Every structure is written in C-alpha cells, then in structure tokens.
mmCIF file of C-alpha atoms in Angstrom:
data_model
loop_
_atom_site.group_PDB
_atom_site.id
_atom_site.type_symbol
_atom_site.label_atom_id
_atom_site.label_comp_id
_atom_site.label_asym_id
_atom_site.label_seq_id
_atom_site.Cartn_x
_atom_site.Cartn_y
_atom_site.Cartn_z
ATOM 1 C CA MET A 1 0.000 0.000 0.000
ATOM 2 C CA LEU A 2 1.214 3.479 -0.864
ATOM 3 C CA LEU A 3 -0.900 5.340 1.715
ATOM 4 C CA GLU A 4 -2.556 4.045 4.882
ATOM 5 C CA VAL A 5 -4.931 6.080 7.011
ATOM 6 C CA GLU A 6 -5.892 4.640 10.399
ATOM 7 C CA LYS A 7 -8.680 5.957 12.638
ATOM 8 C CA LEU A 8 -8.110 9.508 11.440
ATOM 9 C CA THR A 9 -10.139 12.071 13.375
ATOM 10 C CA LYS A 10 -10.356 15.853 13.164
ATOM 11 C CA ALA A 11 -12.411 17.908 15.602
ATOM 12 C CA PHE A 12 -12.919 21.664 15.453
ATOM 13 C CA GLY A 13 -14.045 22.419 18.986
ATOM 14 C CA GLY A 14 -17.213 20.372 19.463
ATOM 15 C CA LEU A 15 -17.604 19.614 15.746
ATOM 16 C CA VAL A 16 -16.100 16.316 14.608
ATOM 17 C CA ALA A 17 -15.498 16.801 10.881
ATOM 18 C CA VAL A 18 -13.699 13.471 10.323
ATOM 19 C CA ASP A 19 -14.480 10.584 12.659
ATOM 20 C CA ASN A 20 -12.216 7.507 12.919
ATOM 21 C CA VAL A 21 -11.762 7.069 9.174
ATOM 22 C CA ASP A 22 -9.729 4.102 7.877
ATOM 23 C CA PHE A 23 -8.739 3.662 4.241
ATOM 24 C CA HIS A 24 -5.761 2.977 2.018
ATOM 25 C CA VAL A 25 -4.511 3.830 -1.455
ATOM 26 C CA ASN A 26 -2.775 1.176 -3.532
ATOM 27 C CA GLU A 27 0.129 2.115 -5.740
ATOM 28 C CA GLY A 28 -0.976 2.737 -9.319
ATOM 29 C CA GLU A 29 -4.715 3.006 -8.711
ATOM 30 C CA ILE A 30 -7.248 5.803 -9.027
ATOM 31 C CA LEU A 31 -9.199 6.030 -5.769
ATOM 32 C CA GLY A 32 -12.315 8.166 -5.445
ATOM 33 C CA ILE A 33 -13.591 9.820 -2.270
ATOM 34 C CA ILE A 34 -17.257 10.782 -2.468
ATOM 35 C CA GLY A 35 -19.971 12.031 -0.157
ATOM 36 C CA PRO A 36 -22.448 14.887 0.242
ATOM 37 C CA ASN A 37 -21.410 18.450 0.993
ATOM 38 C CA GLY A 38 -20.084 18.709 4.526
ATOM 39 C CA ALA A 39 -19.169 15.015 4.662
ATOM 40 C CA GLY A 40 -15.564 15.785 5.637
ATOM 41 C CA LYS A 41 -13.848 14.973 2.344
ATOM 42 C CA SER A 42 -11.706 18.107 2.075
ATOM 43 C CA THR A 43 -10.891 18.010 5.799
ATOM 44 C CA LEU A 44 -9.697 14.433 5.325
ATOM 45 C CA ILE A 45 -7.251 15.270 2.543
ATOM 46 C CA ASN A 46 -6.143 18.473 4.258
ATOM 47 C CA GLN A 47 -4.904 16.300 7.125
ATOM 48 C CA ILE A 48 -3.082 13.958 4.754
ATOM 49 C CA CYS A 49 -1.443 16.891 2.955
ATOM 50 C CA GLY A 50 -0.338 18.585 6.181
ATOM 51 C CA PHE A 51 -2.690 21.565 6.190
ATOM 52 C CA TYR A 52 -4.558 20.396 9.315
ATOM 53 C CA PRO A 53 -2.964 18.428 12.166
ATOM 54 C CA PRO A 54 -5.112 15.402 13.045
ATOM 55 C CA THR A 55 -6.848 15.330 16.410
ATOM 56 C CA SER A 56 -6.038 11.620 16.530
ATOM 57 C CA GLY A 57 -5.204 8.731 14.215
ATOM 58 C CA LYS A 58 -2.309 7.839 11.974
ATOM 59 C CA ILE A 59 -1.152 8.570 8.405
ATOM 60 C CA VAL A 60 1.510 6.351 6.822
ATOM 61 C CA PHE A 61 2.991 7.091 3.377
ATOM 62 C CA LYS A 62 5.547 4.786 1.734
ATOM 63 C CA GLY A 63 5.867 3.008 5.075
ATOM 64 C CA GLN A 64 6.707 6.209 6.954
ATOM 65 C CA ASP A 65 4.519 7.745 9.652
ATOM 66 C CA ILE A 66 3.784 11.317 8.501
ATOM 67 C CA THR A 67 1.053 12.114 11.031
ATOM 68 C CA GLY A 68 1.114 15.824 11.820
ATOM 69 C CA TRP A 69 3.831 16.674 9.288
ATOM 70 C CA ARG A 70 3.735 20.147 7.793
ATOM 71 C CA ALA A 71 2.610 20.601 4.201
ATOM 72 C CA ASN A 72 6.096 21.348 2.839
ATOM 73 C CA LYS A 73 7.526 18.115 4.296
ATOM 74 C CA VAL A 74 4.576 16.096 2.997
ATOM 75 C CA ALA A 75 5.042 17.543 -0.495
ATOM 76 C CA ALA A 76 8.781 16.833 -0.389
ATOM 77 C CA LEU A 77 8.037 13.191 0.377
ATOM 78 C CA GLY A 78 5.889 12.895 -2.755
ATOM 79 C CA ILE A 79 2.271 13.887 -2.048
ATOM 80 C CA GLY A 80 1.038 16.570 -4.436
ATOM 81 C CA ARG A 81 -2.377 18.167 -4.711
ATOM 82 C CA ASN A 82 -4.593 20.671 -6.419
ATOM 83 C CA PHE A 83 -7.269 22.681 -4.619
ATOM 84 C CA GLN A 84 -11.060 22.865 -4.756
ATOM 85 C CA ALA A 85 -10.754 26.552 -5.597
ATOM 86 C CA SER A 86 -8.173 27.460 -8.201
ATOM 87 C CA VAL A 87 -5.142 28.687 -6.231
ATOM 88 C CA LEU A 88 -3.116 30.505 -8.857
ATOM 89 C CA PHE A 89 -0.922 33.584 -9.253
ATOM 90 C CA MET A 90 -3.626 35.243 -11.286
ATOM 91 C CA ASP A 91 -1.483 38.063 -12.744
ATOM 92 C CA GLU A 92 1.326 35.701 -13.749
ATOM 93 C CA THR A 93 1.547 33.622 -16.910
ATOM 94 C CA CYS A 94 0.648 29.951 -16.911
ATOM 95 C CA LEU A 95 4.326 29.145 -17.443
ATOM 96 C CA ASN A 96 5.366 31.141 -14.391
ATOM 97 C CA ASN A 97 2.640 29.507 -12.285
ATOM 98 C CA VAL A 98 3.960 26.029 -13.051
ATOM 99 C CA TRP A 99 7.588 27.138 -12.829
ATOM 100 C CA ALA A 100 6.978 28.472 -9.315
ATOM 101 C CA ALA A 101 5.898 24.993 -8.178
ATOM 102 C CA TYR A 102 9.465 23.744 -8.681
ATOM 103 C CA HIS A 103 10.751 25.954 -5.842
ATOM 104 C CA ARG A 104 11.314 23.072 -3.431
ATOM 105 C CA HIS A 105 13.568 21.299 -5.944
ATOM 106 C CA TYR A 106 16.152 24.095 -6.113
ATOM 107 C CA LYS A 107 19.572 23.163 -4.749
ATOM 108 C CA SER A 108 21.075 26.664 -5.078
ATOM 109 C CA ASN A 109 20.514 28.953 -2.104
ATOM 110 C CA ILE A 110 18.419 32.095 -2.128
ATOM 111 C CA PHE A 111 21.472 34.373 -2.336
ATOM 112 C CA SER A 112 22.692 32.658 -5.508
ATOM 113 C CA ARG A 113 19.276 33.163 -7.061
ATOM 114 C CA VAL A 114 18.978 36.802 -6.020
ATOM 115 C CA LEU A 115 22.463 37.517 -7.408
ATOM 116 C CA HIS A 116 21.693 35.520 -10.597
ATOM 117 C CA LEU A 117 24.856 33.465 -10.282
ATOM 118 C CA PRO A 118 25.531 31.090 -13.207
ATOM 119 C CA SER A 119 24.646 27.922 -11.255
ATOM 120 C CA ALA A 120 21.349 29.439 -10.120
ATOM 121 C CA ARG A 121 20.510 30.677 -13.644
ATOM 122 C CA HIS A 122 21.185 27.221 -15.075
ATOM 123 C CA GLU A 123 18.951 25.617 -12.453
ATOM 124 C CA ALA A 124 16.170 28.142 -13.087
ATOM 125 C CA ASP A 125 16.365 27.568 -16.840
ATOM 126 C CA THR A 126 16.159 23.807 -16.303
ATOM 127 C CA PHE A 127 13.011 24.053 -14.196
ATOM 128 C CA LYS A 128 11.422 26.576 -16.533
ATOM 129 C CA LYS A 129 11.947 24.119 -19.377
ATOM 130 C CA LYS A 130 10.341 21.349 -17.310
ATOM 131 C CA ALA A 131 7.377 23.629 -16.584
ATOM 132 C CA SER A 132 7.007 24.294 -20.294
ATOM 133 C CA GLU A 133 7.094 20.565 -21.021
ATOM 134 C CA ILE A 134 4.315 19.887 -18.497
ATOM 135 C CA LEU A 135 2.073 22.481 -20.134
ATOM 136 C CA ASP A 136 2.757 20.951 -23.558
ATOM 137 C CA TRP A 137 2.059 17.455 -22.248
ATOM 138 C CA ILE A 138 -1.228 18.494 -20.629
ATOM 139 C CA GLY A 139 -2.318 20.261 -23.823
ATOM 140 C CA MET A 140 -1.949 23.834 -22.627
ATOM 141 C CA GLY A 141 1.089 24.788 -24.685
ATOM 142 C CA GLU A 142 -0.712 27.606 -26.454
ATOM 143 C CA TYR A 143 -1.531 29.206 -23.085
ATOM 144 C CA LYS A 144 2.024 29.394 -21.734
ATOM 145 C CA GLU A 145 2.250 33.175 -21.963
ATOM 146 C CA GLU A 146 -1.393 33.796 -21.071
ATOM 147 C CA ARG A 147 -2.053 35.276 -17.641
ATOM 148 C CA ALA A 148 -3.935 32.903 -15.362
ATOM 149 C CA ILE A 149 -6.686 35.455 -14.793
ATOM 150 C CA ASN A 150 -7.621 35.255 -18.491
ATOM 151 C CA LEU A 151 -8.006 31.481 -18.663
ATOM 152 C CA PRO A 152 -11.378 29.860 -19.336
ATOM 153 C CA HIS A 153 -12.594 27.972 -16.251
ATOM 154 C CA GLY A 154 -11.713 24.514 -17.575
ATOM 155 C CA PHE A 155 -8.149 25.510 -18.375
ATOM 156 C CA ALA A 156 -7.761 27.153 -14.959
ATOM 157 C CA ARG A 157 -8.618 23.753 -13.421
ATOM 158 C CA LEU A 158 -6.076 22.083 -15.702
ATOM 159 C CA LEU A 159 -3.433 24.602 -14.696
ATOM 160 C CA GLY A 160 -3.978 23.529 -11.092
ATOM 161 C CA ILE A 161 -3.227 19.950 -12.132
ATOM 162 C CA CYS A 162 -0.081 21.131 -13.942
ATOM 163 C CA ILE A 163 1.088 22.846 -10.766
ATOM 164 C CA GLY A 164 0.448 19.644 -8.812
ATOM 165 C CA LEU A 165 2.508 17.651 -11.315
ATOM 166 C CA ALA A 166 5.398 20.118 -11.040
ATOM 167 C CA THR A 167 5.863 19.037 -7.420
ATOM 168 C CA GLN A 168 6.851 15.655 -8.924
ATOM 169 C CA PRO A 169 4.438 13.589 -6.810
ATOM 170 C CA THR A 170 4.171 9.870 -6.298
ATOM 171 C CA LEU A 171 0.589 10.415 -5.112
ATOM 172 C CA LEU A 172 -1.480 13.259 -6.585
ATOM 173 C CA ILE A 173 -4.599 14.230 -4.617
ATOM 174 C CA LEU A 174 -7.227 16.108 -6.609
ATOM 175 C CA ASP A 175 -10.058 18.078 -4.988
ATOM 176 C CA GLU A 176 -12.966 18.272 -7.455
ATOM 177 C CA PRO A 177 -10.844 18.403 -10.632
ATOM 178 C CA VAL A 178 -13.817 18.683 -13.024
ATOM 179 C CA THR A 179 -16.061 21.050 -11.072
ATOM 180 C CA GLY A 180 -17.717 23.591 -13.365
ATOM 181 C CA MET A 181 -16.612 21.843 -16.558
ATOM 182 C CA ASN A 182 -18.912 20.964 -19.442
ATOM 183 C CA ALA A 183 -19.392 17.392 -20.676
ATOM 184 C CA VAL A 184 -16.628 17.558 -23.296
ATOM 185 C CA GLU A 185 -14.144 19.083 -20.852
ATOM 186 C CA ILE A 186 -14.966 16.403 -18.280
ATOM 187 C CA GLN A 187 -14.411 13.624 -20.821
ATOM 188 C CA ASP A 188 -11.078 15.136 -21.865
ATOM 189 C CA THR A 189 -9.982 15.544 -18.242
ATOM 190 C CA MET A 190 -10.831 11.939 -17.405
ATOM 191 C CA ALA A 191 -8.636 10.845 -20.338
ATOM 192 C CA LEU A 192 -5.886 13.114 -19.016
ATOM 193 C CA LEU A 193 -6.091 11.612 -15.517
ATOM 194 C CA ARG A 194 -5.712 8.120 -16.973
ATOM 195 C CA LYS A 195 -2.692 9.386 -18.908
ATOM 196 C CA ILE A 196 -1.182 10.768 -15.684
ATOM 197 C CA ARG A 197 -1.793 7.469 -13.889
ATOM 198 C CA ASP A 198 -0.142 5.588 -16.743
ATOM 199 C CA THR A 199 3.083 7.552 -16.111
ATOM 200 C CA GLY A 200 3.265 5.991 -12.634
ATOM 201 C CA VAL A 201 1.504 8.660 -10.565
ATOM 202 C CA THR A 202 -1.131 7.251 -8.204
ATOM 203 C CA LEU A 203 -4.322 9.344 -8.025
ATOM 204 C CA CYS A 204 -6.795 10.011 -5.224
ATOM 205 C CA MET A 205 -9.693 12.289 -6.121
ATOM 206 C CA ILE A 206 -12.650 13.968 -4.464
ATOM 207 C CA GLU A 207 -15.418 14.555 -6.959
ATOM 208 C CA HIS A 208 -19.176 15.222 -6.978
ATOM 209 C CA ASN A 209 -19.686 14.303 -10.630
ATOM 210 C CA MET A 210 -20.847 10.705 -10.276
ATOM 211 C CA ARG A 211 -20.564 9.875 -13.964
ATOM 212 C CA ALA A 212 -16.919 10.952 -13.953
ATOM 213 C CA VAL A 213 -16.104 9.106 -10.725
ATOM 214 C CA MET A 214 -17.794 5.887 -11.781
ATOM 215 C CA SER A 215 -16.025 5.934 -15.149
ATOM 216 C CA ILE A 216 -12.468 6.321 -13.888
ATOM 217 C CA CYS A 217 -12.064 5.066 -10.311
ATOM 218 C CA GLU A 218 -11.203 1.452 -9.572
ATOM 219 C CA ARG A 219 -12.314 1.855 -5.972
ATOM 220 C CA LEU A 220 -14.360 4.339 -3.952
ATOM 221 C CA ILE A 221 -14.770 5.286 -0.326
ATOM 222 C CA VAL A 222 -17.883 7.134 0.811
ATOM 223 C CA LEU A 223 -18.075 9.610 3.696
ATOM 224 C CA ASP A 224 -21.188 10.898 5.425
ATOM 225 C CA HIS A 225 -21.025 13.307 8.379
ATOM 226 C CA GLY A 226 -17.324 12.560 8.748
ATOM 227 C CA VAL A 227 -17.778 8.781 8.941
ATOM 228 C CA LYS A 228 -16.788 6.254 6.278
ATOM 229 C CA ILE A 229 -20.016 4.437 5.428
ATOM 230 C CA ALA A 230 -18.868 2.329 2.471
ATOM 231 C CA GLU A 231 -15.907 1.167 0.418
ATOM 232 C CA GLY A 232 -15.792 -0.844 -2.776
ATOM 233 C CA THR A 233 -15.813 -0.863 -6.556
ATOM 234 C CA PRO A 234 -18.053 1.600 -8.413
ATOM 235 C CA GLU A 235 -20.490 -1.240 -9.100
ATOM 236 C CA GLU A 236 -20.655 -2.158 -5.397
ATOM 237 C CA ILE A 237 -21.088 1.467 -4.318
ATOM 238 C CA GLN A 238 -23.953 2.034 -6.765
ATOM 239 C CA LYS A 239 -25.825 -0.875 -5.177
ATOM 240 C CA ASN A 240 -25.078 0.028 -1.555
ATOM 241 C CA GLU A 241 -28.333 0.988 0.174
ATOM 242 C CA GLN A 242 -26.636 3.224 2.745
ATOM 243 C CA VAL A 243 -24.864 5.166 -0.009
ATOM 244 C CA ILE A 244 -28.044 5.484 -2.061
ATOM 245 C CA GLU A 245 -29.875 6.922 0.924
ATOM 246 C CA ALA A 246 -27.075 9.232 2.090
ATOM 247 C CA TYR A 247 -25.728 10.532 -1.186
ATOM 248 C CA LEU A 248 -26.956 9.260 -4.513
ATOM 249 C CA GLY A 249 -30.623 9.763 -3.655
ATOM 250 C CA ARG A 250 -33.388 7.204 -3.420
ATOM 251 C CA LYS A 251 -35.923 6.980 -6.227
ATOM 252 C CA LYS A 252 -39.471 7.622 -5.046
#
C-alpha cells in the first residue's frame, strides 16, 4: 500500500469533521472519495497533505509515519495536490505559475538566485523548461504566456493539475478536478487523468460528478457526516443501500 490512514479524526471544537476514518490507497490506482457536501472529504485530505494536524489517528505514506507533518515536508516526500478553488498567481503567466511549483527542488541557495549566479541561472532555466514541457504534455502549450486570470474555467482547473505535477508527486490528490466543466471538458480531463496514472503517478480524487467518478475510479470510499459508510468498486457502491440513501438519492 502506498498510503494508509488509520482511525483519522479531526475535531474543530465540538464539531467532529472526520471521525475515525480508515482507508488505504494502492500504488498505481485511481481512488475516489465521495460524499455529500459537509461530509468531511476536504478536511480528510487536508490532514493527509499537512494543512490540518489530526486530532487523533495515523497517516503512513511509503511506510513512513507522517502524522502531523507540515505541508512542505509532505510535499517533499511525494504527495502533491490541487485545490477545490483554483489557487493561482492570477497576474502571472501559466508558465510562471507552473515554474513556481518547482521551488522546493532548487539546490542553489536564495542568495545565488537573487544575485543571478551562473549555477542558479542554469537551475532556473532547467526548471522553466520542465514547466514548459508539463504544459505541452497536458495540452496547454498555447496558453504558456497567457495570464492565469484570463483562462477559461476549464483551463484554470487544468493549470492547477499542472502545478500539482510540477511538485513531482508519487501520489497526486485532486479536490474536485472537473467542477464547473462541461461534458466535453470532463471527458477530456478523465482521459488526461488516466494518462497521468499511466506515467506511474497514483491518483486520489474527491469529486461530486458521479458519472466521472464511476467511469475512472477502480475503488471508492464514501463519507457521510465525517464517517466512512462504504468502500468498494463503483459497481458495489452504486448498489449500496446506505450510499443510495445518504448521497446518490433514493428513487421515489
């Protein structure tokens, strides 16, 4: 297993947002996390990614206990992410947005970069080239010099994925990657996520679009009021009575 989560709990005062959740992510799979609004999905991944310290429980990645690690250490170990809301440098170009995500990979110190020493310039040029290659690979090459603020919504979501890839993750966690996209954009993004997985990056995604989730995920876990109520294949989840009642909706 690439990631193991054991009895993970997060309480905000008297509100328990995530309650004793257990799950795992296998290397090479696409795992989906679903549930109604307020189910605790984003709080769950924010703990894994180091944005919230767990109240209790354990997070193990690549066999190493990372419970309570800060976000920068988690990212350095190989967990990347995008965000539910597009978190971009809106006045910068797409290329500069992706280039900035390579900051943790620099070996030259800050003084070398400020003084534009040859070693620092060479390193910066290398990472800028890598950023350009990611945009080409994702299909956003024509937008490299476009400011992020001018991007259509679907491409802004894709830019977030590009930034996540620039952290060079082993596990990429995606928070609602197709939200606000039209049917064609969703289909194209699902094909892109399979392409990313085929390069060796394991994917874990939160998503409300059931058609998208059911088409791409090998396995799903379902949260409701912070509690995991089901786990299984898409076919098993679609037939689960507790899931139907809590999330998918029961036909009258």
